[in-house]
CSV table of N, CA and C in Angstrom, one decimal:
chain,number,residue,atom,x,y,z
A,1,UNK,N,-9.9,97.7,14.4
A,1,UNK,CA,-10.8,97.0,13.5
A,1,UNK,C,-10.7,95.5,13.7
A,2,UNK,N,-11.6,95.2,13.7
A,2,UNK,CA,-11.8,93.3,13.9
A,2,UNK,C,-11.2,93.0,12.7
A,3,UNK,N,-10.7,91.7,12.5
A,3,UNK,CA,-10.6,90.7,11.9
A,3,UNK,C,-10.6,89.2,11.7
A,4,UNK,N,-10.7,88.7,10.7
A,4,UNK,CA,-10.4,87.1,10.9
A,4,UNK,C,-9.5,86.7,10.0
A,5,UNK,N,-8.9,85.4,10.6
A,5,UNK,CA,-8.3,84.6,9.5
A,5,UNK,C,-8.8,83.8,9.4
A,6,UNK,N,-8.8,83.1,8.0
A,6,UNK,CA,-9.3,81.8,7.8
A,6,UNK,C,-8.5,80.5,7.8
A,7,UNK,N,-9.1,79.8,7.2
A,7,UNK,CA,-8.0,78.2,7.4
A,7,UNK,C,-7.3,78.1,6.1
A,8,UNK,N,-7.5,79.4,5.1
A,8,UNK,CA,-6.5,79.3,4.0
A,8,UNK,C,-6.2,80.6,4.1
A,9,UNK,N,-5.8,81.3,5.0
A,9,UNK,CA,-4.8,82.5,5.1
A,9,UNK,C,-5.5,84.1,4.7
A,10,UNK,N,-6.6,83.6,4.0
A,10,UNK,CA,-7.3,85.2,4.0
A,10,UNK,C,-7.6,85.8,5.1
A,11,UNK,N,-7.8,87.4,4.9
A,11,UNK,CA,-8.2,87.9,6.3
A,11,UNK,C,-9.5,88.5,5.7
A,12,UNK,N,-10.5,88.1,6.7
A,12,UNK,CA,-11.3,88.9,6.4
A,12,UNK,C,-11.6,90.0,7.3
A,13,UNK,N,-12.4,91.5,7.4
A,13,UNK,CA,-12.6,92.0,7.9
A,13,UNK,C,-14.5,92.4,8.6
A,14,UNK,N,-14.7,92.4,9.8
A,14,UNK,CA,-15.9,93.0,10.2
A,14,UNK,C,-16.6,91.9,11.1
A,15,UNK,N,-17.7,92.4,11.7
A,15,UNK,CA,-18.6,91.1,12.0
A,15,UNK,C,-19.4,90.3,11.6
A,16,UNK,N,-19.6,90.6,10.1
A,16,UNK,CA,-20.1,89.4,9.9
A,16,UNK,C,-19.2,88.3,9.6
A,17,UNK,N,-17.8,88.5,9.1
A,17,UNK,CA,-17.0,87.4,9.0
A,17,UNK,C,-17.1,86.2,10.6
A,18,UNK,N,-16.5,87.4,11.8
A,18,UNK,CA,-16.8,87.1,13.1
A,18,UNK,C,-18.0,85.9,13.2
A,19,UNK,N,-19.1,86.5,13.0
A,19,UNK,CA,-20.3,85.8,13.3
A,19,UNK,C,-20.4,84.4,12.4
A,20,UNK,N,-20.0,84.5,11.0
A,20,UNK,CA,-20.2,83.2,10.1
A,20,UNK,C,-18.8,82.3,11.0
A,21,UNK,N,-17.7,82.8,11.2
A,21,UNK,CA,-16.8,81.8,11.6
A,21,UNK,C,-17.4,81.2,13.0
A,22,UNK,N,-18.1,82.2,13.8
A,22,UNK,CA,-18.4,81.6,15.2
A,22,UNK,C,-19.4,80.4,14.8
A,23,UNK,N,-20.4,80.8,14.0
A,23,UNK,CA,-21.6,80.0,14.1
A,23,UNK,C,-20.7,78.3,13.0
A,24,UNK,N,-20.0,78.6,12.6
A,24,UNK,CA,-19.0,77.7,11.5
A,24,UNK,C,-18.9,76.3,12.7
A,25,UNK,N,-18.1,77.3,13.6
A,25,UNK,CA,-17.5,76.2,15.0
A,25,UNK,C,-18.4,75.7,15.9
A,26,UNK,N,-19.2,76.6,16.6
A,26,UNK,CA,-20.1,76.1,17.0
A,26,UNK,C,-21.0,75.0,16.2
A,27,UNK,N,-21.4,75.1,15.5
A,27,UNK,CA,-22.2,73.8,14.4
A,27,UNK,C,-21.2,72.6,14.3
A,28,UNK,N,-20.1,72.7,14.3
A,28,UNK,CA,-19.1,71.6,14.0
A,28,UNK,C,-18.4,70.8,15.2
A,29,UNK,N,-18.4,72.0,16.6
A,29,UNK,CA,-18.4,71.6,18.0
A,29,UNK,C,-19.7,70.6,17.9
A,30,UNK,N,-21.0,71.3,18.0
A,30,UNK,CA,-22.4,70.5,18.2
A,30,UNK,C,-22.2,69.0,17.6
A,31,UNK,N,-21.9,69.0,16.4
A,31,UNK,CA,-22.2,67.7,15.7
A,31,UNK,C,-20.8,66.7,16.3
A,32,UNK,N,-19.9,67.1,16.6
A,32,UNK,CA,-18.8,66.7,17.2
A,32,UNK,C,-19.2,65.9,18.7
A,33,UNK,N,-19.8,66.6,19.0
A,33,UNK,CA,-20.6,66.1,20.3
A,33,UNK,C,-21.6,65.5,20.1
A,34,UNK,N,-22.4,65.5,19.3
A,34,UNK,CA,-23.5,64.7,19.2
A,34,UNK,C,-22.6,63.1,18.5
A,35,UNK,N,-21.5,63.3,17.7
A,35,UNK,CA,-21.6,62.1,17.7
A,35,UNK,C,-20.0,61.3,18.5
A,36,UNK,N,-19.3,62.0,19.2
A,36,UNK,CA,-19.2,61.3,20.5
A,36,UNK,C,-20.1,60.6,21.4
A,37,UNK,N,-21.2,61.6,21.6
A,37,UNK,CA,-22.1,60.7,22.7
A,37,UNK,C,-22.3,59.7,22.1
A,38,UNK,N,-22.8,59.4,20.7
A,38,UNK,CA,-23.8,58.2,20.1
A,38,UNK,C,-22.5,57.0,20.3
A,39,UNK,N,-21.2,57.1,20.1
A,39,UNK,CA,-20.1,56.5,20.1
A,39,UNK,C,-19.7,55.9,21.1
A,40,UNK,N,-20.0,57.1,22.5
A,40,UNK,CA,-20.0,56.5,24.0
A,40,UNK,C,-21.2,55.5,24.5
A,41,UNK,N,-22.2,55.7,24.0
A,41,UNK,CA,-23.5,54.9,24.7
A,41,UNK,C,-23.3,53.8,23.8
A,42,UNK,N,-22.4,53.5,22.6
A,42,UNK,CA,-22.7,51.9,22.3
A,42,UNK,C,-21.1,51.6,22.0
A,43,UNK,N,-20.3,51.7,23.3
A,43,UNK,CA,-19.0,51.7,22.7
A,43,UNK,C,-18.3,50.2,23.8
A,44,UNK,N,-19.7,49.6,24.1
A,44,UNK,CA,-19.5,48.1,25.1
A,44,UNK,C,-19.9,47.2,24.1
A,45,UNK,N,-20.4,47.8,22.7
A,45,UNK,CA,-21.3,46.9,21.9
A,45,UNK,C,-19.9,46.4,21.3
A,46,UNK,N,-19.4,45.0,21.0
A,46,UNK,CA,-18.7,44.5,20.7
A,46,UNK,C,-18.8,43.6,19.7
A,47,UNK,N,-18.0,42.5,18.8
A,47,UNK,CA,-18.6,41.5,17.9
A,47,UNK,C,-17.7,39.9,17.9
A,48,UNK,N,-17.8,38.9,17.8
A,48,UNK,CA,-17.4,37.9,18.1
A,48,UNK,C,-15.8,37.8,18.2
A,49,UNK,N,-15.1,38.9,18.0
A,49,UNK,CA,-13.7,39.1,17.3
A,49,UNK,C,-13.0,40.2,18.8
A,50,UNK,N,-14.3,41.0,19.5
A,50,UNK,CA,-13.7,42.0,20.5
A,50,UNK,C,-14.0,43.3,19.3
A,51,UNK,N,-13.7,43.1,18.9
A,51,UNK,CA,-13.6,44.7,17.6
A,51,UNK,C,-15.2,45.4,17.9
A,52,UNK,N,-15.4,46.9,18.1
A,52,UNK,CA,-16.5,47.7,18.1
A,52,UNK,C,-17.5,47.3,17.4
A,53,UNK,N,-18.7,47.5,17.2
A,53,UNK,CA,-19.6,47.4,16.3
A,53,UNK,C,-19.8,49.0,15.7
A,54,UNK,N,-19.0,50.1,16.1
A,54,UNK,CA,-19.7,51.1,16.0
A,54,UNK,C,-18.5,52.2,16.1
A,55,UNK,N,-17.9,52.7,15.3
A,55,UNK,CA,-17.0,53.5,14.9
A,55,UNK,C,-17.0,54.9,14.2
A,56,UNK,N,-16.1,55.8,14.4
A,56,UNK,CA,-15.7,56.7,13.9
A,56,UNK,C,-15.2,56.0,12.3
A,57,UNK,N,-15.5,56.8,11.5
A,57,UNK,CA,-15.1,56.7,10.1
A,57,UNK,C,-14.6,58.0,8.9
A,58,UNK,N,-14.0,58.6,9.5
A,58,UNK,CA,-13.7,60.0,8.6
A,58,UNK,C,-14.9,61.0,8.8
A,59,UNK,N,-15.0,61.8,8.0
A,59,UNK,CA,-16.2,62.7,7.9
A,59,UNK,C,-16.7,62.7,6.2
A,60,UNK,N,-17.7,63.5,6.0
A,60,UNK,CA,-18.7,63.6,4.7
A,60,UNK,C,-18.2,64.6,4.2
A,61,UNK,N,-17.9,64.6,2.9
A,61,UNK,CA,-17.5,65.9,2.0
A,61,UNK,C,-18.4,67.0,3.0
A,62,UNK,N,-18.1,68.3,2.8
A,62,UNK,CA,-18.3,69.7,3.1
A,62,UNK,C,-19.3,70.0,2.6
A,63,UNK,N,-20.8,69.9,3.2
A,63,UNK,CA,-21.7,70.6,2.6
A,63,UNK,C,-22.1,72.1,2.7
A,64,UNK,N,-23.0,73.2,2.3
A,64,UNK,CA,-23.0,74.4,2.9
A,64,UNK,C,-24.7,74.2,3.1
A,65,UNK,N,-24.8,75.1,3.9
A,65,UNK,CA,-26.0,75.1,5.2
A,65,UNK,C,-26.5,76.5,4.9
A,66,UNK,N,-27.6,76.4,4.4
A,66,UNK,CA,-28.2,78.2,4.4
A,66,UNK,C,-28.4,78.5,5.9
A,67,UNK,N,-27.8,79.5,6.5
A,67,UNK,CA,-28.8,79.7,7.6
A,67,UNK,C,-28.9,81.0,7.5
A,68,UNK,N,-30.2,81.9,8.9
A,68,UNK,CA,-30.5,83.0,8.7
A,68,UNK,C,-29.7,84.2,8.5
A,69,UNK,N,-28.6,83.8,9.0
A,69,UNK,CA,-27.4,85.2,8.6
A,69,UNK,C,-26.6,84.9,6.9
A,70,UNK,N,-26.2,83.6,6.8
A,70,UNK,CA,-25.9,83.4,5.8
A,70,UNK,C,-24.8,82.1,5.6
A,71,UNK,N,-24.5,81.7,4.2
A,71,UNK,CA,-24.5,79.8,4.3
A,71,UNK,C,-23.6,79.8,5.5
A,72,UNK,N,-23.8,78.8,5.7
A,72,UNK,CA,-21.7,77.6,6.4
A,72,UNK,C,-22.0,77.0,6.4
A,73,UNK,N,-20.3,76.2,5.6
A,73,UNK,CA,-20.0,75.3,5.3
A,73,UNK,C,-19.6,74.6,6.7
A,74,UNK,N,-20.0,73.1,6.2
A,74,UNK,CA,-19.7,72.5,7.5
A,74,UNK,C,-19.5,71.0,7.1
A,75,UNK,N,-18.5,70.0,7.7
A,75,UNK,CA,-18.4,68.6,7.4
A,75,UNK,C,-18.7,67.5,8.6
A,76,UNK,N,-19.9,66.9,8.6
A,76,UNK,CA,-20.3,66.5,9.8
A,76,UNK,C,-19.2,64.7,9.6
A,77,UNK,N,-19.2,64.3,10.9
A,77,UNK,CA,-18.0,63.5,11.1
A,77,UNK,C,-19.4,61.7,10.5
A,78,UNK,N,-17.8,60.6,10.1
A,78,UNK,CA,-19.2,59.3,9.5
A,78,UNK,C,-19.2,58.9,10.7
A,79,UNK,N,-20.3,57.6,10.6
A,79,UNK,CA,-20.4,56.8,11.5
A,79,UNK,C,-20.3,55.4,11.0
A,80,UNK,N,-19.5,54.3,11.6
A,80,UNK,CA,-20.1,53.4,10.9
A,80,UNK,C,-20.6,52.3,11.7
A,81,UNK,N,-21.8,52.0,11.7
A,81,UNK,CA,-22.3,51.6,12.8
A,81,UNK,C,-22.7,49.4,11.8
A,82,UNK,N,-22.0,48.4,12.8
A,82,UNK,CA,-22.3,47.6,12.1
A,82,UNK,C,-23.2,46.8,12.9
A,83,UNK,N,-24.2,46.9,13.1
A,83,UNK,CA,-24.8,46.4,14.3
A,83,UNK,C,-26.3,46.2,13.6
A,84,UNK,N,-27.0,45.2,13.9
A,84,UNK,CA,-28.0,44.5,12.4
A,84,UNK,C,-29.4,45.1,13.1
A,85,UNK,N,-30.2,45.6,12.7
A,85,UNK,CA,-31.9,45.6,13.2
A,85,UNK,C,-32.6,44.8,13.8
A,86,UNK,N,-32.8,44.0,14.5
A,86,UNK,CA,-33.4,42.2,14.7
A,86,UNK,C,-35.0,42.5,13.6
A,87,UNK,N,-35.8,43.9,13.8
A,87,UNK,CA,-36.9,43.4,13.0
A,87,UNK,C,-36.7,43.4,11.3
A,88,UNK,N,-35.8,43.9,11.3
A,88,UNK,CA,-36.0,44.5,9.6
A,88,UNK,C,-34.5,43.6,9.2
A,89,UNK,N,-33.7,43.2,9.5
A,89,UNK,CA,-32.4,42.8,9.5
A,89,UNK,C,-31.4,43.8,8.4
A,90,UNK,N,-32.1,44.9,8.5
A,90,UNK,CA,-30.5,46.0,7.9
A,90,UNK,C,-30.0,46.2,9.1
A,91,UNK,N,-28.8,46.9,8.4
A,91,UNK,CA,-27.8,47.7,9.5
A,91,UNK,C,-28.0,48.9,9.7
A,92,UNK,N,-28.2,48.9,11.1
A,92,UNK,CA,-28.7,50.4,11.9
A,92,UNK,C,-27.7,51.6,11.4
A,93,UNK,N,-28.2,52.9,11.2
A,93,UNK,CA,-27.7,54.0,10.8
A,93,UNK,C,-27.7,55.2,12.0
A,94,UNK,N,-26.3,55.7,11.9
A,94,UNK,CA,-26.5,57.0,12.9
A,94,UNK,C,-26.6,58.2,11.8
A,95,UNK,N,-28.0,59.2,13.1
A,95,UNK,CA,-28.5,59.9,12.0
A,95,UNK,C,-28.4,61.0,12.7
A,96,UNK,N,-27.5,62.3,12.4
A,96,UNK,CA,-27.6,63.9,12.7
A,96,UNK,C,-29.5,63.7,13.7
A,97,UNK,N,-29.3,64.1,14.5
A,97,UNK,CA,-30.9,64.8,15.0
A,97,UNK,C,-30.1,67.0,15.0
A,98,UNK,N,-29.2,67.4,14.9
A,98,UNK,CA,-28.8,68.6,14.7
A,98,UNK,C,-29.0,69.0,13.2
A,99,UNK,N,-28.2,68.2,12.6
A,99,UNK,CA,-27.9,68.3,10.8
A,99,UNK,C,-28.4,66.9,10.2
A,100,UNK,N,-29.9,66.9,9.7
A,100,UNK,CA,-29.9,65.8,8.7
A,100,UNK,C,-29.3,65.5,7.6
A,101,UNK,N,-29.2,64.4,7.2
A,101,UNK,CA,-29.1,64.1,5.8
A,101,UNK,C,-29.5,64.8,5.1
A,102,UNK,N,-30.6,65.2,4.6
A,102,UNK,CA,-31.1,66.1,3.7
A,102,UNK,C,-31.2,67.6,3.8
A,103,UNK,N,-31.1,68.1,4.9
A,103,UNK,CA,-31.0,69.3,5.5
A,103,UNK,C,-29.7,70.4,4.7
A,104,UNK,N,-30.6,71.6,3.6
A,104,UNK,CA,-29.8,72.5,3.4
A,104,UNK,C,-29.7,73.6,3.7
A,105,UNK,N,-30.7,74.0,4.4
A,105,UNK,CA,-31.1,75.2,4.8
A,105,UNK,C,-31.6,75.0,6.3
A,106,UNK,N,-31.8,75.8,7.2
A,106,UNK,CA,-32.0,76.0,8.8
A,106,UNK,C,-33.6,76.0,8.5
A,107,UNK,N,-34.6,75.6,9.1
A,107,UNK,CA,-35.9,75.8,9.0
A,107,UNK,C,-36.1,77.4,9.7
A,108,UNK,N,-35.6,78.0,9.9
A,108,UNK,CA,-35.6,79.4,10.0
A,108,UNK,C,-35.6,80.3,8.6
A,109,UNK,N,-35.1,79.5,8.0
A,109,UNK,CA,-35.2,79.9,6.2
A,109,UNK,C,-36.1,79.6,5.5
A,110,UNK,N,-36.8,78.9,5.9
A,110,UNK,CA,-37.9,78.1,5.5
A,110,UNK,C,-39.0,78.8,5.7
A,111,UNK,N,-39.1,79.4,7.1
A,111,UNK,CA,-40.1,80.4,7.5
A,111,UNK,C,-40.2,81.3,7.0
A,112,UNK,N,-38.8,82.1,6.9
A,112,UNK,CA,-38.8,83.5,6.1
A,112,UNK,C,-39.5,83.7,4.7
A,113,UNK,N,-39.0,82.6,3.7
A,113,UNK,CA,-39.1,82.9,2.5
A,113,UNK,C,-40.6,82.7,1.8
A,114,UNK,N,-41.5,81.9,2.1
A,114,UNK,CA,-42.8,82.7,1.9
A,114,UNK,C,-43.1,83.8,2.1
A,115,UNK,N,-42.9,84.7,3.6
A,115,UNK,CA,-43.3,86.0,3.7
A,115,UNK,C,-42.7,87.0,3.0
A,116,UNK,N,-41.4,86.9,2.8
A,116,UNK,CA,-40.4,87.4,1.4
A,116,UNK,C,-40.8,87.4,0.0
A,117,UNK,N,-41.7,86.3,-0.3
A,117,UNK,CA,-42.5,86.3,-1.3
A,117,UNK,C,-43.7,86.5,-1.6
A,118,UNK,N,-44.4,86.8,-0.7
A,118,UNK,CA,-45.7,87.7,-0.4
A,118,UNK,C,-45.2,88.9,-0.2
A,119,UNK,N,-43.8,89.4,0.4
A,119,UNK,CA,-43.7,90.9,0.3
A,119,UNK,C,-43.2,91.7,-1.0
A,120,UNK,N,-42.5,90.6,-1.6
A,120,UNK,CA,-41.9,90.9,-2.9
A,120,UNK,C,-42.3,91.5,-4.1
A,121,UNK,N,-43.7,91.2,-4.7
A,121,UNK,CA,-44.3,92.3,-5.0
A,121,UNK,C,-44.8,93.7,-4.8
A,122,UNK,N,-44.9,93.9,-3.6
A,122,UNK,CA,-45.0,95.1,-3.0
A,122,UNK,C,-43.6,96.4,-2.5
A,123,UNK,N,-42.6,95.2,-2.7
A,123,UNK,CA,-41.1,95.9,-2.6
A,123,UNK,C,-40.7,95.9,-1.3
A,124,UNK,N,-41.6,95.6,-0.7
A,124,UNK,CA,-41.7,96.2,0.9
A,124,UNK,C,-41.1,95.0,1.7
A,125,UNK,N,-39.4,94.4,2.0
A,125,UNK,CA,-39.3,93.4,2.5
A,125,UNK,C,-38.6,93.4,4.0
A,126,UNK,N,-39.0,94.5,4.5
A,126,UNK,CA,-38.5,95.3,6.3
A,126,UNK,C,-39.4,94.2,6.8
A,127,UNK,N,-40.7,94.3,6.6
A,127,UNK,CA,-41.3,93.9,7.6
A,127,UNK,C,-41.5,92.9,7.7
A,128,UNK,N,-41.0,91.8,5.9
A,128,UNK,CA,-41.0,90.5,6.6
A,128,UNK,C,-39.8,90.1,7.2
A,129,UNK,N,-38.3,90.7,7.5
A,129,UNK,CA,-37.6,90.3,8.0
A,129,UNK,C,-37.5,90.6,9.6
C-alpha cells in the first residue's frame, strides 16, 4: 500500500495523497526557480553603498490554490526589489508569471465550472468532466 507522510507527521494513504504532495513540490520547485532566475539576471544591479538592489526577502503566508485534482497549499518566496521605474518613479515589483497575486484557482477550474453548471440541472456531470 502507498503512503505518505507529511511535514506534521500524519500518514496519509493512496494516490491521491501521492499526487497532491507531488504537484505541492513541484509548484514550489517552479516558483523557486522562477524567482532565482529574476534574482540572477539583476543580481549586478547594485546601489551607491555596493548593497543589491534586489533581494530575497522571506516568503508570503501559505495560500491554497484550487487546482483540477484538488486545492495546494503553497508559499511563494518575497522579493524585494529596490530599484525605481525612471517613467512612473515607483519601485519596480517582482511579479509570479506562474502564481499571480491574485490567482486562487488554476484557470483549468475556471473552465470547468461553467459546464458543471450548465450540467447541474440535468444531474448529468460525466460529461462535463
Amino acid at each position: 500500500m502507498l503512503s505518505v507522510v507529511t511535514a506534521d507527521g500524519s500518514i496519509g494513504s493512496g494516490i491521491d495523497e501521492i499526487v497532491l504532495e507531488g504537484a505541492r513540490r513541484m509548484l514550489a520547485a517552479a516558483l523557486e526557480a522562477e524567482v532565482n532566475q529574476y534574482l540572477a539576471e539583476l543580481a549586478a544591479e547594485r546601489d551607491e553603498r555596493g548593497h543589491r538592489l534586489v533581494v530575497r526577502n522571506g516568503r508570503h503566508r501559505p495560500r491554497t490554490v484550487a487546482t483540477a485534482a484538488d486545492p495546494v497549499e503553497v508559499a511563494a518566496a518575497r522579493v524585494n526589489d529596490r530599484r525605481i521605474d525612471e517613467a512612473t518613479g515607483e519601485r519596480k515589483r517582482f511579479s509570479s508569471k506562474i502564481l499571480a497575486p491574485w490567482c486562487r484557482k488554476s484557470p483549468r477550474i475556471s473552465e470547468v465550472l461553467p459546464l458543471l453548471y450548465l450540467r447541474g440541472p440535468s444531474g448529468d456531470f460525466v460529461p462535463a468532466l
